[in-house]
mmCIF file of C-alpha atoms and ligand atoms in Angstrom:
data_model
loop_
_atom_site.group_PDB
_atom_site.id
_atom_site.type_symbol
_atom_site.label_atom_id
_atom_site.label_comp_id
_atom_site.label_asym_id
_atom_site.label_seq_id
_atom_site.Cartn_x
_atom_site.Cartn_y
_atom_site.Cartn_z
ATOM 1 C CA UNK F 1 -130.968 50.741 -2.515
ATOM 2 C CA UNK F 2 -132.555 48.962 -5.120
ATOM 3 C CA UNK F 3 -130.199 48.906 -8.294
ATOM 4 C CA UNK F 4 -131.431 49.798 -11.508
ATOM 5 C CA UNK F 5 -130.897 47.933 -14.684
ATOM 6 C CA UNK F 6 -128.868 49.777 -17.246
ATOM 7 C CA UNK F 7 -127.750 52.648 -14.852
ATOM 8 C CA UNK F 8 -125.053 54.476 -16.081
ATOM 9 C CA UNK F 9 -121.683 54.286 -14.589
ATOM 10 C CA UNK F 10 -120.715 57.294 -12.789
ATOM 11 C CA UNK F 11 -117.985 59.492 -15.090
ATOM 12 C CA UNK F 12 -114.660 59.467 -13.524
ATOM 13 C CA UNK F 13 -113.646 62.412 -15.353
ATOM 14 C CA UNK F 14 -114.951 63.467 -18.403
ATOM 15 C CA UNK F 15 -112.959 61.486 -21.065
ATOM 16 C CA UNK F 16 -110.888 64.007 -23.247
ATOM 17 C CA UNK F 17 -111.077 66.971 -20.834
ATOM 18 C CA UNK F 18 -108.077 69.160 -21.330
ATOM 19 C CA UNK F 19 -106.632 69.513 -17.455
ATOM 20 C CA UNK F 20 -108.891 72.897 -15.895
ATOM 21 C CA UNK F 21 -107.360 75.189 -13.926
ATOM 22 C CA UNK F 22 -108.462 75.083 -10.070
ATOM 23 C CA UNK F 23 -109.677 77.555 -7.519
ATOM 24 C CA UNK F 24 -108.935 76.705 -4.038
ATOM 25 C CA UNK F 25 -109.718 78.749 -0.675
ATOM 26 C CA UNK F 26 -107.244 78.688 2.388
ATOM 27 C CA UNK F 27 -108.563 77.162 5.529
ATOM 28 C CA UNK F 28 -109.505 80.136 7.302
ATOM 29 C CA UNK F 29 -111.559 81.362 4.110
ATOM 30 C CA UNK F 30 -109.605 84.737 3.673
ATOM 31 C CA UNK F 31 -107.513 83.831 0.712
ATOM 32 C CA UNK F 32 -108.274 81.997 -2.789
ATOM 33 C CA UNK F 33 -105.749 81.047 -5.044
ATOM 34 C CA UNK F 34 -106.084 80.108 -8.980
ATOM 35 C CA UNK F 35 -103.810 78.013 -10.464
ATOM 36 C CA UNK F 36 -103.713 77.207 -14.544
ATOM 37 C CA UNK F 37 -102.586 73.304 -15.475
ATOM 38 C CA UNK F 38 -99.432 75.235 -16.870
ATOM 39 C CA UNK F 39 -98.264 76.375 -13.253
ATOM 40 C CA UNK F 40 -99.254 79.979 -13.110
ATOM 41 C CA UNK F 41 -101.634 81.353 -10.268
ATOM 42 C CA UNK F 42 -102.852 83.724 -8.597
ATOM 43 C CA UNK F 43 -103.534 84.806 -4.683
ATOM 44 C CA UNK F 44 -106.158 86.862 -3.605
ATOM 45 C CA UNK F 45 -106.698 88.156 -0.264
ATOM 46 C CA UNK F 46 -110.605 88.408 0.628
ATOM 47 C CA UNK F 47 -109.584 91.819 2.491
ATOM 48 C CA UNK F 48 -109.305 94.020 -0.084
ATOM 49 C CA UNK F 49 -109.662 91.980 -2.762
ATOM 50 C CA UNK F 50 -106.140 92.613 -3.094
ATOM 51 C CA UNK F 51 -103.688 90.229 -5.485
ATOM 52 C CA UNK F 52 -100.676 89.334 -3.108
ATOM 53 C CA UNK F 53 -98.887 86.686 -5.554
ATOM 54 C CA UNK F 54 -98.733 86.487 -8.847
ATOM 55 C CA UNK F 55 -96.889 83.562 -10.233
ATOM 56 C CA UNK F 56 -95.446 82.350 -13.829
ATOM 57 C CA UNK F 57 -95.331 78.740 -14.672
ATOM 58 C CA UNK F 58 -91.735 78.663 -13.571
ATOM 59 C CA UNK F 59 -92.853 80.216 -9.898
ATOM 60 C CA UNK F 60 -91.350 83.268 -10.423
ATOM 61 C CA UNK F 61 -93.255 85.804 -9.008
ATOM 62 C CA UNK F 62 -94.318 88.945 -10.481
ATOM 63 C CA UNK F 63 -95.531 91.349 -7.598
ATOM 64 C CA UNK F 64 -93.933 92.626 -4.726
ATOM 65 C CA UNK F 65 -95.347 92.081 -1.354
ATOM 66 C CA UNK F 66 -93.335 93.519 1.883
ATOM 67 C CA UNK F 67 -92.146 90.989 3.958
ATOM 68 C CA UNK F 68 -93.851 93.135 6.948
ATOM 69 C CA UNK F 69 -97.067 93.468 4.926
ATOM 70 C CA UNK F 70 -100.000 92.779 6.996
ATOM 71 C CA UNK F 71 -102.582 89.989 5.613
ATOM 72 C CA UNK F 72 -104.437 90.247 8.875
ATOM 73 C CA UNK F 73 -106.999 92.441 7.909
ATOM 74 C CA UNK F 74 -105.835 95.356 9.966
ATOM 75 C CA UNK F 75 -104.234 97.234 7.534
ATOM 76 C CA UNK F 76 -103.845 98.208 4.081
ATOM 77 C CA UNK F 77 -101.913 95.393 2.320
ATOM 78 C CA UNK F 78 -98.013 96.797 1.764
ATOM 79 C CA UNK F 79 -97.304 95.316 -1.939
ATOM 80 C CA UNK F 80 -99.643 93.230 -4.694
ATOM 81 C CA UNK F 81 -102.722 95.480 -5.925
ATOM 82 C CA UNK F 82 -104.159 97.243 -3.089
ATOM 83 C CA UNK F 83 -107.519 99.056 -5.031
ATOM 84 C CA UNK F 84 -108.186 102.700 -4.523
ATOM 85 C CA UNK F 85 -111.940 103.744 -4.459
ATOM 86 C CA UNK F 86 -113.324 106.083 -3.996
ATOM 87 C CA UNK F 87 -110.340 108.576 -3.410
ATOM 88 C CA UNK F 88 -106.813 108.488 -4.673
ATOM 89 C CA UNK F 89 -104.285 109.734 -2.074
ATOM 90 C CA UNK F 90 -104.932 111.909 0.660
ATOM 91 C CA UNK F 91 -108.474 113.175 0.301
ATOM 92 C CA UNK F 92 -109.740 116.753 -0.608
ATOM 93 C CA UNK F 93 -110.392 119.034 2.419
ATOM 94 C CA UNK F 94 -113.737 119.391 3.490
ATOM 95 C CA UNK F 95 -116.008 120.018 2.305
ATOM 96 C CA UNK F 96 -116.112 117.123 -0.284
ATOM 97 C CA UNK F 97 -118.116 113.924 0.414
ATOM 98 C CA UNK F 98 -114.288 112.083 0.794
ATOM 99 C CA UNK F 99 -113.401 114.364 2.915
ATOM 100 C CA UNK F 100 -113.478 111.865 6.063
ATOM 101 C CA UNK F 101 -111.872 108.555 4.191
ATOM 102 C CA UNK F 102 -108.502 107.235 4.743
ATOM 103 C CA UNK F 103 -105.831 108.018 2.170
ATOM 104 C CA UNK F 104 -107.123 105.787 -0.891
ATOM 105 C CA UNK F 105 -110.244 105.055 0.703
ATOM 106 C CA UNK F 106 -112.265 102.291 1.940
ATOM 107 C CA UNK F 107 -111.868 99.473 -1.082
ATOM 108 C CA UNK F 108 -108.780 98.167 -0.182
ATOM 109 C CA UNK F 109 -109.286 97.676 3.762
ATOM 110 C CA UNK F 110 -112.877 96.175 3.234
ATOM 111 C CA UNK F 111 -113.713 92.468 3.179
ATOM 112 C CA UNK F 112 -115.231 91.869 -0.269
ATOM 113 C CA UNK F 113 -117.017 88.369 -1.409
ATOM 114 C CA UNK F 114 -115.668 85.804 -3.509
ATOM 115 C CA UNK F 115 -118.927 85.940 -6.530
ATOM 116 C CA UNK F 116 -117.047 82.855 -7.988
ATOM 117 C CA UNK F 117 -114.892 81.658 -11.276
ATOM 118 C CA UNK F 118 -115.202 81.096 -14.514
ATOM 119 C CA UNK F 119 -113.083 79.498 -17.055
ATOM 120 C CA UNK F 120 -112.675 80.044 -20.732
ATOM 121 C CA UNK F 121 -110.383 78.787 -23.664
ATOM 122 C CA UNK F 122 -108.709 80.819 -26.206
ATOM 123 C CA UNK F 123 -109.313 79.133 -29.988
ATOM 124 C CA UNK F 124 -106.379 76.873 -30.507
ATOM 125 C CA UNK F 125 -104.088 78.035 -32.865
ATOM 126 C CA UNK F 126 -104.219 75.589 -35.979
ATOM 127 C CA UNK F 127 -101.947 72.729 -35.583
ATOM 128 C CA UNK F 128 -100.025 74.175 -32.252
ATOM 129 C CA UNK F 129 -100.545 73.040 -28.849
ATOM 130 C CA UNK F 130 -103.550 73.534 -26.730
ATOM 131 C CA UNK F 131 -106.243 76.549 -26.395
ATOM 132 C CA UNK F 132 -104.602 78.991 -24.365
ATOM 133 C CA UNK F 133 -106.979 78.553 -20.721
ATOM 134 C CA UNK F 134 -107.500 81.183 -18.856
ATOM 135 C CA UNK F 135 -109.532 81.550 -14.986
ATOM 136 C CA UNK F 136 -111.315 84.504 -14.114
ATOM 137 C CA UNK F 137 -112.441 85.366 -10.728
ATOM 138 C CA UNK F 138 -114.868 87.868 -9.270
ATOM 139 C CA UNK F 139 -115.605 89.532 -6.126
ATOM 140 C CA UNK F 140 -117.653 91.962 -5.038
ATOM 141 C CA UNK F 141 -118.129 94.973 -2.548
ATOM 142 C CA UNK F 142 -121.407 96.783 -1.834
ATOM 143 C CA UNK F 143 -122.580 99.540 0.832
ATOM 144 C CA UNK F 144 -124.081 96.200 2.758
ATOM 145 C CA UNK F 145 -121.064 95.072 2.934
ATOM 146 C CA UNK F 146 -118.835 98.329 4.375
ATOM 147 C CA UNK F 147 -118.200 98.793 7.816
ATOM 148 C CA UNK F 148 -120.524 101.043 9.895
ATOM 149 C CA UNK F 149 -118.342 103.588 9.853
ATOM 150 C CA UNK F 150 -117.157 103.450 6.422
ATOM 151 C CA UNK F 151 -121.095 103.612 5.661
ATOM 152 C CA UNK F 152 -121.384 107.098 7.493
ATOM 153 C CA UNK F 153 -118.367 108.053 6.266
ATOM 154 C CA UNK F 154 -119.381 108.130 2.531
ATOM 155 C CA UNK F 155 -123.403 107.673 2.904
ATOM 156 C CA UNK F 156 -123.776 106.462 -1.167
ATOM 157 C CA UNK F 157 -125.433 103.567 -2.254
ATOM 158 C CA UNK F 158 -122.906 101.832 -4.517
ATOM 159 C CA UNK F 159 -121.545 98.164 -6.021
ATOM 160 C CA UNK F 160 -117.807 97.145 -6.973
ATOM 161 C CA UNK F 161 -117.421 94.042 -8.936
ATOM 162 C CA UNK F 162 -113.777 93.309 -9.512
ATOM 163 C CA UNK F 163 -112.556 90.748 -11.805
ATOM 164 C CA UNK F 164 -109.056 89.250 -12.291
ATOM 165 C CA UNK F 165 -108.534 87.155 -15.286
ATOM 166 C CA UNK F 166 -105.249 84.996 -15.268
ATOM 167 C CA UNK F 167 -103.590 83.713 -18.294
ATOM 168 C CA UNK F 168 -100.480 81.999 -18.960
ATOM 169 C CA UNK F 169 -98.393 85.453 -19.694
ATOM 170 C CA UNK F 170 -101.145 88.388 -18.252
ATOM 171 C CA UNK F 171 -103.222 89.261 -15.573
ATOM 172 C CA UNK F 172 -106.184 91.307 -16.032
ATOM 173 C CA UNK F 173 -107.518 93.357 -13.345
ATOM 174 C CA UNK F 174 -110.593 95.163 -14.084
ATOM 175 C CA UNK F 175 -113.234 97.368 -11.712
ATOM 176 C CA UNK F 176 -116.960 97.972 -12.611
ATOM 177 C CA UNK F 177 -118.229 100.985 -10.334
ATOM 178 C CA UNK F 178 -122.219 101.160 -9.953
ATOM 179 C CA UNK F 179 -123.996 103.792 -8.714
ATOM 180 C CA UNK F 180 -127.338 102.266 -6.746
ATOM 181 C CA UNK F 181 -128.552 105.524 -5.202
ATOM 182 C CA UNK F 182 -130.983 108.023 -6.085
ATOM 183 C CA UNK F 183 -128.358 110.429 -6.621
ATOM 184 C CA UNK F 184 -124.697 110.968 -8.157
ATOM 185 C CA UNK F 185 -121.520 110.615 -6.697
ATOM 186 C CA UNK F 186 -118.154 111.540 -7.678
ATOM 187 C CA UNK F 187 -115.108 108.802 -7.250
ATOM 188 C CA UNK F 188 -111.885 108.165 -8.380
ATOM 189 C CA UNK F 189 -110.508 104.265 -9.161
ATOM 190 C CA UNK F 190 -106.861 103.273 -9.032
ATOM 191 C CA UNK F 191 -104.953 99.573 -9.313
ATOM 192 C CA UNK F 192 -102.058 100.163 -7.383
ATOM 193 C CA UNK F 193 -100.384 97.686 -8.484
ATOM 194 C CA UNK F 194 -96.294 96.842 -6.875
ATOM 195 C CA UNK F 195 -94.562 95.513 -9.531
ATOM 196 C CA UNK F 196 -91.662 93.401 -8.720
ATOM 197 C CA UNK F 197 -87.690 94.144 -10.827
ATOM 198 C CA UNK F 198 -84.847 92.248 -10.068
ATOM 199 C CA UNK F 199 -82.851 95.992 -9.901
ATOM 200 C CA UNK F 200 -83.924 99.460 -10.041
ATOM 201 C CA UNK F 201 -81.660 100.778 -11.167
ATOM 202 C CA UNK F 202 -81.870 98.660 -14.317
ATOM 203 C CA UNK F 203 -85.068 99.718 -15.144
ATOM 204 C CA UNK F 204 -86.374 102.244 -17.539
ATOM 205 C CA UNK F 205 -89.989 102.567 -18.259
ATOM 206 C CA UNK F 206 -91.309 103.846 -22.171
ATOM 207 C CA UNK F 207 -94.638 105.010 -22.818
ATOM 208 C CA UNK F 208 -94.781 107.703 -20.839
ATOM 209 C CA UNK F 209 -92.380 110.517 -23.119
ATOM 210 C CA UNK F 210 -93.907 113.854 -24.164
ATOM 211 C CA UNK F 211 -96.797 113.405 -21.599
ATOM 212 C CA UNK F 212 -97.740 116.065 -18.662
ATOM 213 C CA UNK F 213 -97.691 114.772 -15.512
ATOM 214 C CA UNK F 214 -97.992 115.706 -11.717
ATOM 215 C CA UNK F 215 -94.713 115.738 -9.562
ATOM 216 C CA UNK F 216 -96.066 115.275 -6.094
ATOM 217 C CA UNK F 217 -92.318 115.896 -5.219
ATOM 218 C CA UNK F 218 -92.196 119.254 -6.903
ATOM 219 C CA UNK F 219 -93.591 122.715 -6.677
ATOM 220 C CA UNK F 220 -95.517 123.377 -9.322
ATOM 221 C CA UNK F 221 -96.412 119.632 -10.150
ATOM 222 C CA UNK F 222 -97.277 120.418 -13.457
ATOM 223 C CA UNK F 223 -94.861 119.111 -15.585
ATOM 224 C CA UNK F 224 -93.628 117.594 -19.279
ATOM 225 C CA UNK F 225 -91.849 114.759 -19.395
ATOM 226 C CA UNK F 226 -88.948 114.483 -22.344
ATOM 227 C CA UNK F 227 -88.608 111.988 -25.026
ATOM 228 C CA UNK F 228 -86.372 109.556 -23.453
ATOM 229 C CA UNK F 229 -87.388 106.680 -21.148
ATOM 230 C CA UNK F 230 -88.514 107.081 -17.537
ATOM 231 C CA UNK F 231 -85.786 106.027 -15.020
ATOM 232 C CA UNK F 232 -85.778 105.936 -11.381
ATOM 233 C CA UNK F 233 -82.939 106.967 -9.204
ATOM 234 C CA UNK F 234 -84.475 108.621 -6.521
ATOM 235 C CA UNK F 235 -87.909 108.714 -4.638
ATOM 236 C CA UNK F 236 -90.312 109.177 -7.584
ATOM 237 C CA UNK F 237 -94.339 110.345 -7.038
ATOM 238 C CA UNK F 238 -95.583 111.023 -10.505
ATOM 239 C CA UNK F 239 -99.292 111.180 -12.134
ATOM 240 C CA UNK F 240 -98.843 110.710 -15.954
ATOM 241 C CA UNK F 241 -101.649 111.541 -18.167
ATOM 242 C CA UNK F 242 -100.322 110.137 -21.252
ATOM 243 C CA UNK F 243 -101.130 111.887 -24.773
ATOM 244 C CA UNK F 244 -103.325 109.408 -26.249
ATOM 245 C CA UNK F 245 -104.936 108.362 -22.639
ATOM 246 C CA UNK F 246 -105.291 104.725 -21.922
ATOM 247 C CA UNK F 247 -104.539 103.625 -25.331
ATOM 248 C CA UNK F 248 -100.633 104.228 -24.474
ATOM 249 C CA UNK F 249 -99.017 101.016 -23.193
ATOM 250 C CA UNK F 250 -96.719 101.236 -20.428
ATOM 251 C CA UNK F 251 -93.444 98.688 -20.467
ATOM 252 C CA UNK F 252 -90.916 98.300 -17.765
ATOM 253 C CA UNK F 253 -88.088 97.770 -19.159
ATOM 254 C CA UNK F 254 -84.834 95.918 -16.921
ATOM 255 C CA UNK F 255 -81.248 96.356 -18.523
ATOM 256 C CA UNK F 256 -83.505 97.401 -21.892
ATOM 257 C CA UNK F 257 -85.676 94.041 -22.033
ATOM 258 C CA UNK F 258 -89.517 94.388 -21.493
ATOM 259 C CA UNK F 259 -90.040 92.468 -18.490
ATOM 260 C CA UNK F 260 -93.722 94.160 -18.282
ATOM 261 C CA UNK F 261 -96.412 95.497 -21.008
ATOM 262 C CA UNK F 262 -98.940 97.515 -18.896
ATOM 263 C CA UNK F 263 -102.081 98.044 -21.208
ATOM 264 C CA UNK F 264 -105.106 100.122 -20.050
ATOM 265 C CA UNK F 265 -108.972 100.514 -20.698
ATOM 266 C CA UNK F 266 -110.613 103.970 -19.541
ATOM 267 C CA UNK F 267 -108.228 104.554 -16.598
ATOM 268 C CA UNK F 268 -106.368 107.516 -18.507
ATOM 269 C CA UNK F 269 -103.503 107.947 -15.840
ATOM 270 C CA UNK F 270 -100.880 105.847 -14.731
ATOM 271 C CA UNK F 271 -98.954 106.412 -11.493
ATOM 272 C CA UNK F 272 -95.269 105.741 -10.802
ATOM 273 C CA UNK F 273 -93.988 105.706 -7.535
ATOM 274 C CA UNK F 274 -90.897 104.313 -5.846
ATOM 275 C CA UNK F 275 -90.143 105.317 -2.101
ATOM 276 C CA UNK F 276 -86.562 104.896 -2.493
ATOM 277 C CA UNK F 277 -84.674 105.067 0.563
ATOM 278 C CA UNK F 278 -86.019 107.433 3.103
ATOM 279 C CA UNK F 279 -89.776 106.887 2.802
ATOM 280 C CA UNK F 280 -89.076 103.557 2.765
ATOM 281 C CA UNK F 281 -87.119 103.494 5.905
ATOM 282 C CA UNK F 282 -90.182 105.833 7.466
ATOM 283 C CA UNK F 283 -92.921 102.830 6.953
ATOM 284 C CA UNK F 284 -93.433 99.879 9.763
ATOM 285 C CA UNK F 285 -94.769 97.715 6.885
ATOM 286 C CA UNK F 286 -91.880 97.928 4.312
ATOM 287 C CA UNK F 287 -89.880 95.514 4.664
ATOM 288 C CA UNK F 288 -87.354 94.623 3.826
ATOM 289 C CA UNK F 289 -86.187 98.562 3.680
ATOM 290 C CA UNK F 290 -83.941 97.865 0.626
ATOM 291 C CA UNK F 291 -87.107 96.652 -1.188
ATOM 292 C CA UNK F 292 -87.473 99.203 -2.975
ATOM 293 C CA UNK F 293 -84.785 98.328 -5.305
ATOM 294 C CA UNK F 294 -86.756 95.465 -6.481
ATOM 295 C CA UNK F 295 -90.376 97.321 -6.533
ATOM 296 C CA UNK F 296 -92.103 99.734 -8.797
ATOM 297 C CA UNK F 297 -95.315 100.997 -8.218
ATOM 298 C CA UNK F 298 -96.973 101.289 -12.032
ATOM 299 C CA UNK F 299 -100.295 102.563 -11.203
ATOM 300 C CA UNK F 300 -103.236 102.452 -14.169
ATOM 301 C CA UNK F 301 -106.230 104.490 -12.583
ATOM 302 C CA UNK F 302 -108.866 107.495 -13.396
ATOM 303 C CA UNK F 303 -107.592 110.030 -10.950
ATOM 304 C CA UNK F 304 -106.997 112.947 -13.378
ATOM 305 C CA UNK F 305 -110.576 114.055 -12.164
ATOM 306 C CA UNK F 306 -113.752 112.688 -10.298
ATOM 307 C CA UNK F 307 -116.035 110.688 -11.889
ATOM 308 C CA UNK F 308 -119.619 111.557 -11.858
ATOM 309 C CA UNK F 309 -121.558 108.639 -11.809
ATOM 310 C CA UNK F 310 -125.547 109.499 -11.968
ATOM 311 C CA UNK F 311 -127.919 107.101 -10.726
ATOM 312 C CA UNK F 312 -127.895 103.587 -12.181
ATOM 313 C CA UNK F 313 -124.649 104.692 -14.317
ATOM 314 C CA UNK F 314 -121.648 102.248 -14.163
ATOM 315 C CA UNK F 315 -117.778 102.861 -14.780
ATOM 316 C CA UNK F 316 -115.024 100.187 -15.135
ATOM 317 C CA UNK F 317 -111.893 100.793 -15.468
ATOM 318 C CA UNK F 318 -109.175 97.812 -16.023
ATOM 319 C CA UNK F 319 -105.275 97.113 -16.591
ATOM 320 C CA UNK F 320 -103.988 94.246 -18.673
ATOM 321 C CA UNK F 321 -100.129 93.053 -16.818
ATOM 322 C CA UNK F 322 -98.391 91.250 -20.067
ATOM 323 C CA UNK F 323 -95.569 89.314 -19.608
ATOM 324 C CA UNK F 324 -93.360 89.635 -22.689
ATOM 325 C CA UNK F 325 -91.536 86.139 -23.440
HETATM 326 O O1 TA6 Y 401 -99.620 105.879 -5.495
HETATM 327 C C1 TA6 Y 401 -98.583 106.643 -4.943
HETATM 328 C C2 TA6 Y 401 -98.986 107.037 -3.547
HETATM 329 O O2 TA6 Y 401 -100.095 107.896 -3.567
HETATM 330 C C3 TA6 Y 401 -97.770 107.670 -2.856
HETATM 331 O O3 TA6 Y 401 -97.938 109.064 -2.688
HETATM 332 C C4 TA6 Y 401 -97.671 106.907 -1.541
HETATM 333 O O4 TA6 Y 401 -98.456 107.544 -0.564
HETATM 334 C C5 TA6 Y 401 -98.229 105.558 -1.967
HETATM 335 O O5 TA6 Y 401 -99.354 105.898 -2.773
HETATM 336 C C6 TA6 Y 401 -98.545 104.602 -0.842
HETATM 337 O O6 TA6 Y 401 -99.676 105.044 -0.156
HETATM 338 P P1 TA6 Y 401 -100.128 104.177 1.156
HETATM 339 O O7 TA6 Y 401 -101.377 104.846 1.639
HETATM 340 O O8 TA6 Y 401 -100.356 102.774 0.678
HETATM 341 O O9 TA6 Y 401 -98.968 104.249 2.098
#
């Protein structure tokens, strides 16, 4: 190769570049992880899309994942944040276009695509340490993309792009819902997300006082809740559609101190469940079966209703996870 006068030396690293955070993908392709220069990261399983670790800068990590969970792809993930689309819980007898789905539907036992990362920096804070960074990445899910039978199960034409956006103390989750046929659909959207306590029965949850709410456990569901604090000491199954929608945080609280701020954006219910004891004895994939005294199941999601989304009309729904100091 002929050299050429003057040519630039090649740039080891771009001098003055504040450390980035990296993306990496596991061997076999099925996971990616995201990892900020501070220590936090993220794991994402390409089945489902669905978060299985969620770490602070210390390691610790924030979601519970059964120890029996499969990661295989053949089965629902048992912990992180499985996402429910089109149908929360058991579907509606027929006839209703959900009729034939799985419990939760098809989004979180599909294989979506990683779309790919981005990375942005908060403004510094005058005279304190660095931008806060942040790494955001996206996948996607589209009729192509759903198994044959999935396809003929629920014959719409639609797109998912879901986004996760890691920080140093949150993780944003967020789902945009596009309708690409020539007519409407109705859907639901839930982030089931598995929170991980050191003890339930340390925990108390606020935000969700004076607020009706759906006892699956109960007969009639409908019900008020009180003013105090949410606590669990028993299986729990509750919808809550809080007063002021999804402008009411959510904290979970262990021995009174927030360990969780769970802030919403048009998904105007929010789930709690806990198995407790029997139910969790009663699934193969929960594991260990005392787990459930160090999960909680705080659920953001638009499940009140369906969602009628009319050709070409999008919805997206997201939950910020904040990490109080
Ligand atoms: O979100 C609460 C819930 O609907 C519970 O009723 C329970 O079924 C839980 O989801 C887990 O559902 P799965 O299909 O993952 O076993």
């Amino acid at each position: 190769m002929v050299g050429r006068a003057n040519k630039p030396s090649a740039l080891a690293a771009t001098p003055g570049l504040a450390p980035q955070p990296t993306v990496t993908f596991s061997p076999d392709n099925s996971r990616v992880t995201a990892e900020l220069p501070t220590g936090e990261s993220v794991e994402v399983l390409l089945y489902g899309a669905t978060v299985i670790s969620w770490k602070d800068s210390k390691g610790d990590e924030k979601l519970w994942l059964s120890s029996a969970a499969k990661l295989d792809g053949t089965k629902a993930v048992r912990g992180g944040i499985p996402l429910v689309f089109p149908v929360f819980g058991p579907p509606p007898p027929a006839p209703h276009p959900t009729s034939t789905l799985p419990q939760h539907g098809f989004a979180r036992t599909s294989v979506w695509e990683f779309l790919g990362k981005s990375t942005s920096e908060s403004t510094p804070a005058t005279g304190e340490g660095a931008a806060d960074l942040s790494v955001k990445l996206d996948f996607g899910l589209s009729t192509a993309s759903l198994s044959a039978e999935a396809q003929s199960l629920w014959p719409y034409k639609f797109n998912l792009i879901y986004s996760l956006t890691l920080s140093p103390s949150t993780l944003t989750t967020s789902l945009v819902v596009t309708n690409d046929d020539d007519k409407p659909f109705d859907s639901q959207v839930l982030l089931h997300t598995y929170l991980r306590v050191n003890d339930i029965t340390s925990v108390s949850i606020s935000g969700l006082s004076n607020s009706p709410y759906l006892d699956k456990l109960l007969s009639p569901q409908a019900q008020t809740s009180g003013t105090s604090d949410l606590t669990i000491t028993a299986e729990t199954d509750r919808v809550y559609s809080t007063p002021n929608g999804a402008s009411d945080a959510v904290t979970v609280l262990e021995n009174g101190k927030p360990r969780f701020v769970v802030t919403r954006d048009n998904l105007a219910q929010v789930v709690v469940w806990n198995p407790w004891t029997e139910k969790a004895s009663g699934m193969g994939d929960f594991e260990p079966k005392d787990g459930y005294k160090n999960m909680l199941c705080v659920e953001p999601g638009a499940v009140g209703t369906w969602q009628t989304l009319e050709p070409g009309d999008a919805f997206e729904g997201a939950q910020t996870i904040s990490i109080p100091n």
